[in-house]
PDB file of C-alpha atoms in Angstrom:
ATOM      1  CA  MET A   1     267.462 118.743 -26.572  1.00  0.00           C
ATOM      2  CA  SER A   2     264.430 120.713 -27.798  1.00  0.00           C
ATOM      3  CA  ASP A   3     264.246 124.454 -27.336  1.00  0.00           C
ATOM      4  CA  LEU A   4     260.667 124.616 -26.049  1.00  0.00           C
ATOM      5  CA  THR A   5     260.158 127.882 -24.211  1.00  0.00           C
ATOM      6  CA  SER A   6     258.487 128.134 -20.810  1.00  0.00           C
ATOM      7  CA  ILE A   7     255.408 129.766 -22.388  1.00  0.00           C
ATOM      8  CA  GLU A   8     255.139 127.002 -24.974  1.00  0.00           C
ATOM      9  CA  LYS A   9     255.367 124.363 -22.246  1.00  0.00           C
ATOM     10  CA  LEU A  10     252.560 126.080 -20.299  1.00  0.00           C
ATOM     11  CA  LYS A  11     250.305 125.957 -23.338  1.00  0.00           C
ATOM     12  CA  LEU A  12     251.112 122.312 -24.080  1.00  0.00           C
ATOM     13  CA  GLU A  13     250.683 121.174 -20.480  1.00  0.00           C
ATOM     14  CA  LYS A  14     247.313 122.910 -20.292  1.00  0.00           C
ATOM     15  CA  LEU A  15     245.969 121.342 -23.499  1.00  0.00           C
ATOM     16  CA  LEU A  16     247.388 117.889 -22.707  1.00  0.00           C
ATOM     17  CA  GLU A  17     245.916 118.002 -19.167  1.00  0.00           C
ATOM     18  CA  MET A  18     249.249 117.220 -17.542  1.00  0.00           C
ATOM     19  CA  GLY A  19     248.260 118.330 -14.043  1.00  0.00           C
ATOM     20  CA  GLY A  20     248.478 115.577 -11.441  1.00  0.00           C
ATOM     21  CA  GLY A  21     250.946 113.544 -13.509  1.00  0.00           C
ATOM     22  CA  TYR A  22     248.518 112.561 -16.272  1.00  0.00           C
ATOM     23  CA  VAL A  23     248.617 113.028 -20.044  1.00  0.00           C
ATOM     24  CA  LEU A  24     245.098 113.273 -21.503  1.00  0.00           C
ATOM     25  CA  ASP A  25     243.265 109.983 -20.826  1.00  0.00           C
ATOM     26  CA  PHE A  26     246.212 107.662 -21.397  1.00  0.00           C
ATOM     27  CA  SER A  27     246.902 104.773 -19.067  1.00  0.00           C
ATOM     28  CA  ASN A  28     250.509 103.745 -18.483  1.00  0.00           C
ATOM     29  CA  ARG A  29     250.146 100.984 -21.063  1.00  0.00           C
ATOM     30  CA  THR A  30     248.383 103.032 -23.774  1.00  0.00           C
ATOM     31  CA  PHE A  31     250.797 105.932 -23.244  1.00  0.00           C
ATOM     32  CA  GLN A  32     253.752 103.631 -23.748  1.00  0.00           C
ATOM     33  CA  GLU A  33     252.165 102.078 -26.843  1.00  0.00           C
ATOM     34  CA  PHE A  34     251.243 105.470 -28.326  1.00  0.00           C
ATOM     35  CA  ILE A  35     254.769 106.882 -28.094  1.00  0.00           C
ATOM     36  CA  LEU A  36     256.315 103.618 -29.260  1.00  0.00           C
ATOM     37  CA  GLU A  37     254.071 103.701 -32.318  1.00  0.00           C
ATOM     38  CA  SER A  38     254.714 107.409 -32.959  1.00  0.00           C
ATOM     39  CA  LEU A  39     258.473 107.569 -32.410  1.00  0.00           C
ATOM     40  CA  ASN A  40     259.707 104.019 -31.841  1.00  0.00           C
ATOM     41  CA  ILE A  41     260.753 105.219 -28.371  1.00  0.00           C
ATOM     42  CA  ASP A  42     260.015 103.421 -25.112  1.00  0.00           C
ATOM     43  CA  ILE A  43     258.881 106.198 -22.775  1.00  0.00           C
ATOM     44  CA  TYR A  44     259.415 103.862 -19.807  1.00  0.00           C
ATOM     45  CA  ASP A  45     263.091 103.541 -20.553  1.00  0.00           C
ATOM     46  CA  GLU A  46     265.199 104.763 -17.623  1.00  0.00           C
ATOM     47  CA  LYS A  47     266.376 107.618 -19.825  1.00  0.00           C
ATOM     48  CA  TYR A  48     262.977 109.295 -19.445  1.00  0.00           C
ATOM     49  CA  ASN A  49     262.498 108.660 -15.730  1.00  0.00           C
ATOM     50  CA  TYR A  50     262.066 112.052 -14.061  1.00  0.00           C
ATOM     51  CA  GLN A  51     261.053 112.896 -10.486  1.00  0.00           C
ATOM     52  CA  SER A  52     257.929 110.830  -9.716  1.00  0.00           C
ATOM     53  CA  GLY A  53     258.151 108.913 -13.003  1.00  0.00           C
ATOM     54  CA  SER A  54     254.562 109.830 -13.889  1.00  0.00           C
ATOM     55  CA  LYS A  55     253.371 110.036 -17.477  1.00  0.00           C
ATOM     56  CA  ALA A  56     253.535 113.838 -17.401  1.00  0.00           C
ATOM     57  CA  ASN A  57     257.038 113.879 -15.946  1.00  0.00           C
ATOM     58  CA  ARG A  58     258.261 111.345 -18.485  1.00  0.00           C
ATOM     59  CA  LEU A  59     256.861 113.480 -21.274  1.00  0.00           C
ATOM     60  CA  ARG A  60     258.610 116.536 -19.805  1.00  0.00           C
ATOM     61  CA  LYS A  61     261.878 114.577 -19.746  1.00  0.00           C
ATOM     62  CA  LEU A  62     261.409 113.568 -23.374  1.00  0.00           C
ATOM     63  CA  TRP A  63     260.963 117.238 -24.278  1.00  0.00           C
ATOM     64  CA  LYS A  64     264.247 117.931 -22.543  1.00  0.00           C
ATOM     65  CA  GLU A  65     266.215 115.000 -23.984  1.00  0.00           C
ATOM     66  CA  GLU A  66     265.096 114.807 -27.619  1.00  0.00           C
ATOM     67  CA  PRO A  67     265.776 117.285 -30.474  1.00  0.00           C
ATOM     68  CA  ASN A  68     263.198 119.608 -31.992  1.00  0.00           C
ATOM     69  CA  PRO A  69     262.126 117.382 -34.930  1.00  0.00           C
ATOM     70  CA  ILE A  70     261.409 114.398 -32.637  1.00  0.00           C
ATOM     71  CA  VAL A  71     259.466 116.492 -30.094  1.00  0.00           C
ATOM     72  CA  GLY A  72     257.583 118.237 -32.895  1.00  0.00           C
ATOM     73  CA  GLN A  73     256.625 114.915 -34.435  1.00  0.00           C
ATOM     74  CA  LEU A  74     255.266 113.609 -31.131  1.00  0.00           C
ATOM     75  CA  LEU A  75     253.344 116.818 -30.417  1.00  0.00           C
ATOM     76  CA  GLU A  76     251.717 116.571 -33.829  1.00  0.00           C
ATOM     77  CA  LYS A  77     250.549 113.043 -33.001  1.00  0.00           C
ATOM     78  CA  LEU A  78     249.289 114.082 -29.539  1.00  0.00           C
ATOM     79  CA  LEU A  79     247.347 116.994 -31.038  1.00  0.00           C
ATOM     80  CA  GLU A  80     245.829 114.648 -33.610  1.00  0.00           C
ATOM     81  CA  TYR A  81     244.842 112.311 -30.774  1.00  0.00           C
ATOM     82  CA  TRP A  82     243.304 115.227 -28.814  1.00  0.00           C
ATOM     83  CA  SER A  83     241.277 116.358 -31.835  1.00  0.00           C
ATOM     84  CA  THR A  84     240.122 112.830 -32.779  1.00  0.00           C
ATOM     85  CA  LYS A  85     239.136 112.023 -29.199  1.00  0.00           C
ATOM     86  CA  ASN A  86     236.935 115.138 -28.952  1.00  0.00           C
ATOM     87  CA  LEU A  87     235.324 114.292 -32.274  1.00  0.00           C
ATOM     88  CA  ILE A  88     234.546 110.688 -31.309  1.00  0.00           C
ATOM     89  CA  ASP A  89     233.243 111.669 -27.878  1.00  0.00           C
ATOM     90  CA  HIS A  90     231.119 114.466 -29.397  1.00  0.00           C
ATOM     91  CA  GLN A  91     232.810 116.985 -27.155  1.00  0.00           C
ATOM     92  CA  ILE A  92     232.116 120.629 -27.864  1.00  0.00           C
ATOM     93  CA  VAL A  93     235.448 122.421 -27.970  1.00  0.00           C
ATOM     94  CA  SER A  94     235.332 125.802 -26.314  1.00  0.00           C
ATOM     95  CA  TYR A  95     236.632 128.923 -28.036  1.00  0.00           C
ATOM     96  CA  GLU A  96     239.484 129.083 -25.511  1.00  0.00           C
ATOM     97  CA  ASN A  97     240.515 125.470 -26.127  1.00  0.00           C
ATOM     98  CA  LYS A  98     240.307 125.971 -29.897  1.00  0.00           C
ATOM     99  CA  ASN A  99     242.672 128.922 -29.620  1.00  0.00           C
ATOM    100  CA  LEU A 100     244.944 126.930 -27.314  1.00  0.00           C
ATOM    101  CA  PHE A 101     244.952 124.032 -29.795  1.00  0.00           C
ATOM    102  CA  ASP A 102     245.931 126.386 -32.629  1.00  0.00           C
ATOM    103  CA  GLU A 103     248.772 127.799 -30.526  1.00  0.00           C
ATOM    104  CA  CYS A 104     250.031 124.293 -29.760  1.00  0.00           C
ATOM    105  CA  GLN A 105     249.913 123.425 -33.451  1.00  0.00           C
ATOM    106  CA  LYS A 106     252.158 126.398 -34.170  1.00  0.00           C
ATOM    107  CA  VAL A 107     254.612 125.067 -31.579  1.00  0.00           C
ATOM    108  CA  ALA A 108     254.641 121.642 -33.226  1.00  0.00           C
ATOM    109  CA  GLU A 109     255.143 123.167 -36.674  1.00  0.00           C
ATOM    110  CA  ARG A 110     258.023 125.323 -35.432  1.00  0.00           C
ATOM    111  CA  LEU A 111     259.785 122.316 -33.954  1.00  0.00           C
ATOM    112  CA  LYS A 112     259.218 120.243 -37.102  1.00  0.00           C
ATOM    113  CA  GLU A 113     260.782 122.835 -39.400  1.00  0.00           C
ATOM    114  CA  GLY A 114     264.102 121.125 -38.747  1.00  0.00           C
ATOM    115  CA  ILE A 115     262.822 117.931 -40.419  1.00  0.00           C
ATOM    116  CA  ALA A 116     262.069 119.653 -43.734  1.00  0.00           C
ATOM    117  CA  ARG A 117     265.306 121.618 -43.598  1.00  0.00           C
ATOM    118  CA  GLN A 118     267.313 118.469 -42.863  1.00  0.00           C
ATOM    119  CA  CYS A 119     265.577 116.617 -45.708  1.00  0.00           C
ATOM    120  CA  ASP A 120     266.459 119.436 -48.114  1.00  0.00           C
ATOM    121  CA  GLU A 121     270.081 119.422 -46.969  1.00  0.00           C
ATOM    122  CA  ASP A 122     270.294 115.623 -47.256  1.00  0.00           C
ATOM    123  CA  TYR A 123     268.802 115.751 -50.759  1.00  0.00           C
ATOM    124  CA  LEU A 124     271.289 118.398 -51.904  1.00  0.00           C
ATOM    125  CA  LYS A 125     274.204 116.439 -50.439  1.00  0.00           C
ATOM    126  CA  LYS A 126     273.017 113.294 -52.211  1.00  0.00           C
ATOM    127  CA  GLU A 127     272.634 115.133 -55.522  1.00  0.00           C
ATOM    128  CA  GLU A 128     276.113 116.635 -55.172  1.00  0.00           C
ATOM    129  CA  PHE A 129     277.565 113.210 -54.318  1.00  0.00           C
ATOM    130  CA  TYR A 130     276.122 111.550 -57.418  1.00  0.00           C
ATOM    131  CA  LEU A 131     277.149 114.475 -59.611  1.00  0.00           C
ATOM    132  CA  LEU A 132     280.765 114.101 -58.459  1.00  0.00           C
ATOM    133  CA  LEU A 133     280.513 110.323 -58.830  1.00  0.00           C
ATOM    134  CA  SER A 134     279.395 110.687 -62.448  1.00  0.00           C
ATOM    135  CA  LYS A 135     282.240 113.114 -63.152  1.00  0.00           C
ATOM    136  CA  LEU A 136     284.812 110.725 -61.687  1.00  0.00           C
ATOM    137  CA  LEU A 137     283.406 107.838 -63.742  1.00  0.00           C
ATOM    138  CA  SER A 138     283.762 109.910 -66.921  1.00  0.00           C
ATOM    139  CA  GLU A 139     287.355 110.732 -66.003  1.00  0.00           C
ATOM    140  CA  PHE A 140     288.142 107.084 -65.291  1.00  0.00           C
ATOM    141  CA  ASP A 141     286.766 105.960 -68.654  1.00  0.00           C
ATOM    142  CA  LYS A 142     288.606 108.779 -70.422  1.00  0.00           C
ATOM    143  CA  PHE A 143     291.920 107.888 -68.781  1.00  0.00           C
ATOM    144  CA  ALA A 144     291.439 104.240 -69.707  1.00  0.00           C
ATOM    145  CA  GLY A 145     291.631 105.269 -73.347  1.00  0.00           C
ATOM    146  CA  LEU A 146     295.141 106.749 -73.076  1.00  0.00           C
ATOM    147  CA  THR A 147     297.413 104.408 -75.009  1.00  0.00           C
ATOM    148  CA  ASN A 148     300.542 106.068 -76.391  1.00  0.00           C
ATOM    149  CA  THR A 149     303.915 105.994 -74.625  1.00  0.00           C
ATOM    150  CA  GLU A 150     303.691 109.546 -73.290  1.00  0.00           C
ATOM    151  CA  ASP A 151     300.186 108.945 -72.029  1.00  0.00           C
ATOM    152  CA  LYS A 152     301.264 105.787 -70.190  1.00  0.00           C
ATOM    153  CA  LYS A 153     303.666 107.767 -68.045  1.00  0.00           C
ATOM    154  CA  LYS A 154     301.085 110.482 -67.465  1.00  0.00           C
ATOM    155  CA  ARG A 155     298.426 107.894 -66.704  1.00  0.00           C
ATOM    156  CA  GLY A 156     300.103 106.792 -63.453  1.00  0.00           C
ATOM    157  CA  PHE A 157     299.978 110.322 -62.021  1.00  0.00           C
ATOM    158  CA  LEU A 158     296.390 110.743 -63.169  1.00  0.00           C
ATOM    159  CA  LEU A 159     295.452 107.501 -61.424  1.00  0.00           C
ATOM    160  CA  GLU A 160     296.964 108.641 -58.118  1.00  0.00           C
ATOM    161  CA  ASP A 161     295.012 111.898 -58.303  1.00  0.00           C
ATOM    162  CA  LEU A 162     291.798 110.171 -59.331  1.00  0.00           C
ATOM    163  CA  LEU A 163     292.105 107.607 -56.546  1.00  0.00           C
ATOM    164  CA  GLU A 164     292.651 110.330 -53.940  1.00  0.00           C
ATOM    165  CA  ARG A 165     289.478 112.137 -55.074  1.00  0.00           C
ATOM    166  CA  ILE A 166     287.406 108.930 -55.066  1.00  0.00           C
ATOM    167  CA  PHE A 167     288.496 108.113 -51.522  1.00  0.00           C
ATOM    168  CA  SER A 168     287.772 111.692 -50.414  1.00  0.00           C
ATOM    169  CA  LEU A 169     284.270 111.478 -51.920  1.00  0.00           C
ATOM    170  CA  TYR A 170     283.601 108.452 -49.696  1.00  0.00           C
ATOM    171  CA  GLU A 171     285.015 110.408 -46.728  1.00  0.00           C
ATOM    172  CA  ILE A 172     288.042 108.159 -46.278  1.00  0.00           C
ATOM    173  CA  PRO A 173     291.011 110.196 -44.940  1.00  0.00           C
ATOM    174  CA  THR A 174     293.821 110.101 -47.491  1.00  0.00           C
ATOM    175  CA  GLN A 175     297.361 111.310 -48.017  1.00  0.00           C
ATOM    176  CA  LYS A 176     298.724 112.093 -51.446  1.00  0.00           C
ATOM    177  CA  SER A 177     301.917 110.531 -52.796  1.00  0.00           C
ATOM    178  CA  PHE A 178     305.010 111.257 -50.753  1.00  0.00           C
ATOM    179  CA  LYS A 179     308.630 110.236 -50.274  1.00  0.00           C
ATOM    180  CA  ARG A 180     310.196 108.998 -47.050  1.00  0.00           C
ATOM    181  CA  ASN A 181     313.456 107.562 -45.711  1.00  0.00           C
ATOM    182  CA  GLU A 182     315.421 110.555 -46.980  1.00  0.00           C
ATOM    183  CA  GLY A 183     313.784 110.363 -50.391  1.00  0.00           C
ATOM    184  CA  GLY A 184     314.739 106.755 -50.939  1.00  0.00           C
ATOM    185  CA  GLU A 185     311.206 105.429 -50.917  1.00  0.00           C
ATOM    186  CA  GLN A 186     308.230 106.589 -53.010  1.00  0.00           C
ATOM    187  CA  ILE A 187     304.712 105.971 -51.639  1.00  0.00           C
ATOM    188  CA  ASP A 188     301.906 106.425 -54.188  1.00  0.00           C
ATOM    189  CA  GLY A 189     299.388 107.317 -51.501  1.00  0.00           C
ATOM    190  CA  ALA A 190     297.937 106.306 -48.142  1.00  0.00           C
ATOM    191  CA  PHE A 191     294.624 106.241 -46.321  1.00  0.00           C
ATOM    192  CA  LYS A 192     293.143 105.410 -42.931  1.00  0.00           C
ATOM    193  CA  LEU A 193     290.193 103.076 -42.388  1.00  0.00           C
ATOM    194  CA  GLU A 194     288.879 101.615 -39.120  1.00  0.00           C
ATOM    195  CA  SER A 195     291.999 102.733 -37.191  1.00  0.00           C
ATOM    196  CA  TRP A 196     294.346 100.985 -39.657  1.00  0.00           C
ATOM    197  CA  TYR A 197     296.723 102.722 -42.039  1.00  0.00           C
ATOM    198  CA  TYR A 198     297.122 101.567 -45.632  1.00  0.00           C
ATOM    199  CA  LEU A 199     299.986 102.250 -48.026  1.00  0.00           C
ATOM    200  CA  VAL A 200     298.801 102.346 -51.628  1.00  0.00           C
ATOM    201  CA  GLU A 201     300.638 101.175 -54.724  1.00  0.00           C
ATOM    202  CA  CYS A 202     299.055 102.094 -58.076  1.00  0.00           C
ATOM    203  CA  LYS A 203     299.743 100.454 -61.434  1.00  0.00           C
ATOM    204  CA  TRP A 204     298.079 101.350 -64.737  1.00  0.00           C
ATOM    205  CA  THR A 205     300.093  99.473 -67.329  1.00  0.00           C
ATOM    206  CA  GLN A 206     299.184  97.297 -70.289  1.00  0.00           C
ATOM    207  CA  SER A 207     301.087  94.333 -68.860  1.00  0.00           C
ATOM    208  CA  LEU A 208     299.785  92.404 -65.859  1.00  0.00           C
ATOM    209  CA  THR A 209     301.304  93.067 -62.448  1.00  0.00           C
ATOM    210  CA  ASP A 210     303.753  90.396 -61.292  1.00  0.00           C
ATOM    211  CA  ILE A 211     304.832  89.283 -57.811  1.00  0.00           C
ATOM    212  CA  ARG A 212     307.995  91.428 -57.839  1.00  0.00           C
ATOM    213  CA  GLN A 213     305.900  94.586 -57.752  1.00  0.00           C
ATOM    214  CA  LEU A 214     303.917  93.186 -54.831  1.00  0.00           C
ATOM    215  CA  ASP A 215     307.189  92.381 -53.032  1.00  0.00           C
ATOM    216  CA  SER A 216     308.104  96.066 -53.286  1.00  0.00           C
ATOM    217  CA  LEU A 217     304.926  97.020 -51.416  1.00  0.00           C
ATOM    218  CA  TYR A 218     305.613  94.311 -48.812  1.00  0.00           C
ATOM    219  CA  GLY A 219     308.970  95.914 -48.143  1.00  0.00           C
ATOM    220  CA  LYS A 220     307.380  99.330 -47.579  1.00  0.00           C
ATOM    221  CA  ILE A 221     304.826  97.833 -45.179  1.00  0.00           C
ATOM    222  CA  SER A 222     307.534  96.037 -43.221  1.00  0.00           C
ATOM    223  CA  ARG A 223     309.329  99.360 -42.752  1.00  0.00           C
ATOM    224  CA  SER A 224     306.164 100.961 -41.381  1.00  0.00           C
ATOM    225  CA  GLY A 225     304.325 100.760 -38.060  1.00  0.00           C
ATOM    226  CA  LYS A 226     302.551  97.620 -36.846  1.00  0.00           C
ATOM    227  CA  GLN A 227     299.095  98.967 -37.738  1.00  0.00           C
ATOM    228  CA  THR A 228     299.963  99.290 -41.424  1.00  0.00           C
ATOM    229  CA  LEU A 229     298.496  97.267 -44.286  1.00  0.00           C
ATOM    230  CA  GLY A 230     298.741  97.647 -48.041  1.00  0.00           C
ATOM    231  CA  LEU A 231     296.363  98.177 -50.951  1.00  0.00           C
ATOM    232  CA  PHE A 232     297.729  97.228 -54.362  1.00  0.00           C
ATOM    233  CA  LEU A 233     295.661  98.725 -57.167  1.00  0.00           C
ATOM    234  CA  SER A 234     296.392  97.337 -60.625  1.00  0.00           C
ATOM    235  CA  ILE A 235     293.885  98.571 -63.183  1.00  0.00           C
ATOM    236  CA  ASN A 236     294.553  95.729 -65.629  1.00  0.00           C
ATOM    237  CA  GLY A 237     294.950  93.045 -62.974  1.00  0.00           C
ATOM    238  CA  TRP A 238     297.843  90.728 -62.203  1.00  0.00           C
ATOM    239  CA  SER A 239     299.399  87.516 -63.415  1.00  0.00           C
ATOM    240  CA  LYS A 240     297.769  84.228 -62.408  1.00  0.00           C
ATOM    241  CA  ASN A 241     300.538  83.293 -59.965  1.00  0.00           C
ATOM    242  CA  VAL A 242     300.178  86.471 -57.820  1.00  0.00           C
ATOM    243  CA  CYS A 243     297.288  85.349 -55.591  1.00  0.00           C
ATOM    244  CA  PRO A 244     298.679  81.838 -54.890  1.00  0.00           C
ATOM    245  CA  LEU A 245     302.073  83.319 -53.992  1.00  0.00           C
ATOM    246  CA  LEU A 246     300.532  85.964 -51.732  1.00  0.00           C
ATOM    247  CA  LYS A 247     298.595  83.236 -49.919  1.00  0.00           C
ATOM    248  CA  GLN A 248     301.881  81.501 -49.117  1.00  0.00           C
ATOM    249  CA  ASN A 249     303.189  84.540 -47.245  1.00  0.00           C
ATOM    250  CA  TYR A 250     303.152  84.218 -43.467  1.00  0.00           C
ATOM    251  CA  ASP A 251     302.462  87.936 -43.106  1.00  0.00           C
ATOM    252  CA  LYS A 252     299.257  88.545 -45.060  1.00  0.00           C
ATOM    253  CA  SER A 253     299.021  92.324 -45.170  1.00  0.00           C
ATOM    254  CA  ILE A 254     298.051  93.260 -48.743  1.00  0.00           C
ATOM    255  CA  ILE A 255     294.602  93.438 -50.314  1.00  0.00           C
ATOM    256  CA  LEU A 256     294.223  93.650 -54.093  1.00  0.00           C
ATOM    257  CA  MET A 257     292.003  95.894 -56.182  1.00  0.00           C
ATOM    258  CA  ASP A 258     291.620  96.016 -59.957  1.00  0.00           C
ATOM    259  CA  GLY A 259     290.060  98.453 -62.415  1.00  0.00           C
ATOM    260  CA  TYR A 260     286.709  96.687 -62.344  1.00  0.00           C
ATOM    261  CA  ASP A 261     286.517  97.124 -58.566  1.00  0.00           C
ATOM    262  CA  LEU A 262     287.273 100.814 -58.834  1.00  0.00           C
ATOM    263  CA  ARG A 263     284.794 101.383 -61.634  1.00  0.00           C
ATOM    264  CA  CYS A 264     282.057  99.555 -59.739  1.00  0.00           C
ATOM    265  CA  VAL A 265     282.091 102.106 -56.897  1.00  0.00           C
ATOM    266  CA  LEU A 266     281.720 104.881 -59.501  1.00  0.00           C
ATOM    267  CA  VAL A 267     278.580 103.456 -61.139  1.00  0.00           C
ATOM    268  CA  GLU A 268     275.551 104.981 -59.395  1.00  0.00           C
ATOM    269  CA  HIS A 269     273.092 102.128 -59.896  1.00  0.00           C
ATOM    270  CA  ASN A 270     275.496  99.672 -58.241  1.00  0.00           C
ATOM    271  CA  ASN A 271     274.981 101.520 -54.961  1.00  0.00           C
ATOM    272  CA  LEU A 272     278.332 100.153 -53.795  1.00  0.00           C
ATOM    273  CA  ASP A 273     280.129 101.999 -51.012  1.00  0.00           C
ATOM    274  CA  LEU A 274     283.922 102.032 -51.266  1.00  0.00           C
ATOM    275  CA  LYS A 275     284.245 101.542 -47.503  1.00  0.00           C
ATOM    276  CA  ASP A 276     282.077  98.420 -47.640  1.00  0.00           C
ATOM    277  CA  LEU A 277     284.169  96.987 -50.465  1.00  0.00           C
ATOM    278  CA  LEU A 278     287.486  97.631 -48.693  1.00  0.00           C
ATOM    279  CA  LEU A 279     286.226  96.178 -45.397  1.00  0.00           C
ATOM    280  CA  LYS A 280     284.931  93.096 -47.208  1.00  0.00           C
ATOM    281  CA  LYS A 281     288.319  92.651 -48.852  1.00  0.00           C
ATOM    282  CA  LEU A 282     289.990  92.904 -45.447  1.00  0.00           C
ATOM    283  CA  GLU A 283     287.526  90.420 -43.948  1.00  0.00           C
ATOM    284  CA  CYS A 284     288.244  87.954 -46.741  1.00  0.00           C
ATOM    285  CA  LEU A 285     291.999  88.355 -46.214  1.00  0.00           C
ATOM    286  CA  ASN A 286     291.751  87.803 -42.451  1.00  0.00           C
ATOM    287  CA  PHE A 287     289.224  84.979 -42.395  1.00  0.00           C
ATOM    288  CA  GLU A 288     290.026  83.102 -45.609  1.00  0.00           C
ATOM    289  CA  GLY A 289     293.568  84.186 -46.406  1.00  0.00           C
ATOM    290  CA  GLU A 290     292.418  85.425 -49.807  1.00  0.00           C
ATOM    291  CA  PRO A 291     294.131  88.642 -50.961  1.00  0.00           C
ATOM    292  CA  PHE A 292     291.480  89.412 -53.590  1.00  0.00           C
ATOM    293  CA  TYR A 293     287.743  89.765 -53.127  1.00  0.00           C
ATOM    294  CA  SER A 294     286.035  91.205 -56.197  1.00  0.00           C
ATOM    295  CA  ALA A 295     283.371  93.901 -56.280  1.00  0.00           C
ATOM    296  CA  ALA A 296     281.422  91.482 -58.482  1.00  0.00           C
ATOM    297  CA  GLN A 297     281.182  89.039 -55.559  1.00  0.00           C
ATOM    298  CA  LEU A 298     279.936  91.750 -53.218  1.00  0.00           C
ATOM    299  CA  LEU A 299     277.342  92.982 -55.711  1.00  0.00           C
ATOM    300  CA  GLU A 300     276.111  89.423 -56.216  1.00  0.00           C
ATOM    301  CA  ASN A 301     275.851  88.834 -52.460  1.00  0.00           C
ATOM    302  CA  ASN A 302     273.960  92.113 -51.990  1.00  0.00           C
ATOM    303  CA  GLN A 303     271.240  91.131 -54.462  1.00  0.00           C
TER     304      GLN A 303
END
C-alpha cells in the first residue's frame, strides 16, 4: 500500500475535484479507460470497490491498495491530464491552484522515487549476475583443459564445486556432496526444484559414461523418498546405448546433462536459464520418455 499522508490526500483530493464522488471531468467509462491506459489496471475491478463505489472512492481505494511507485505513476498522469485540460480549455489557473498543482507534483515525485531506486537495484543485480556468470564460464573452460592423471582426480571435486555455484547463481537450493547410510553411500550433490528433490551424479572423465554408472544412481534414487529424481551430469557424454537402455526402464527417474548443456547456461548471449533447461528436460522425460533433452534443442525452439 502507498504511504500517502492525510495532508497529501487533502491536497490531491482538492486539485482532482473529488468532492461528491467525482474525479475531474471523467465519466465512468473515460475514467476506466484512462487508468487502464496508464497502469493496465481495471479500476472497476471488485478489488477497488469502496463504500459507494464512486470514481473518487475507487481512486481512494487504489491509493490504499497499490504501492508507492504505482500510485505515483498514476498521479503523474492525472496531473498531466489536469494541466492539458486547462490549456485546451483556455482556463486561467489561479495562483492558489498553481501552488496546489506544484505541491501535488512533489507528492507524485516522492512516490515515484521507488521506481528509480528499484531500477538501479535491478541493474546492479543484473550486472553482478553476468559478472559471476562470466567468471564461472572461465573456470569451466579452464577445468576442461586439465588432462594429466592427477588433474583427472582433482577435476571431479572441482566439477562438484562448480556445479553447486552455478545452481546457487540461478537460485536453485542445493546441498553439497555428502555420505549417507552409515557412510556406505556417496552422493555427489543434491538440489530441489518445483517441490522435487534431485540426487546428482557427476562424471568428468575422458571415457564416455556407460549404463553401469547410471545403474548406480538408480540404486541411490530407489533408496530415497518417493519425491526423488536423479540428474546425471557427464561432461563428455555417454555411450550410444545409454539412452535406449534408460528408455526401457519402467521407472524413468533420471534426466541427463552433458558439458555442452552446462556451458550453454554460462554463455550470456544464450540467455538460457538453468531452471528452464532442467524443467524442459523433466517435461521431455515425462511426456516422451526421453532421458536427454539438449540445450541446443531449447535454444533452437526459443529462436
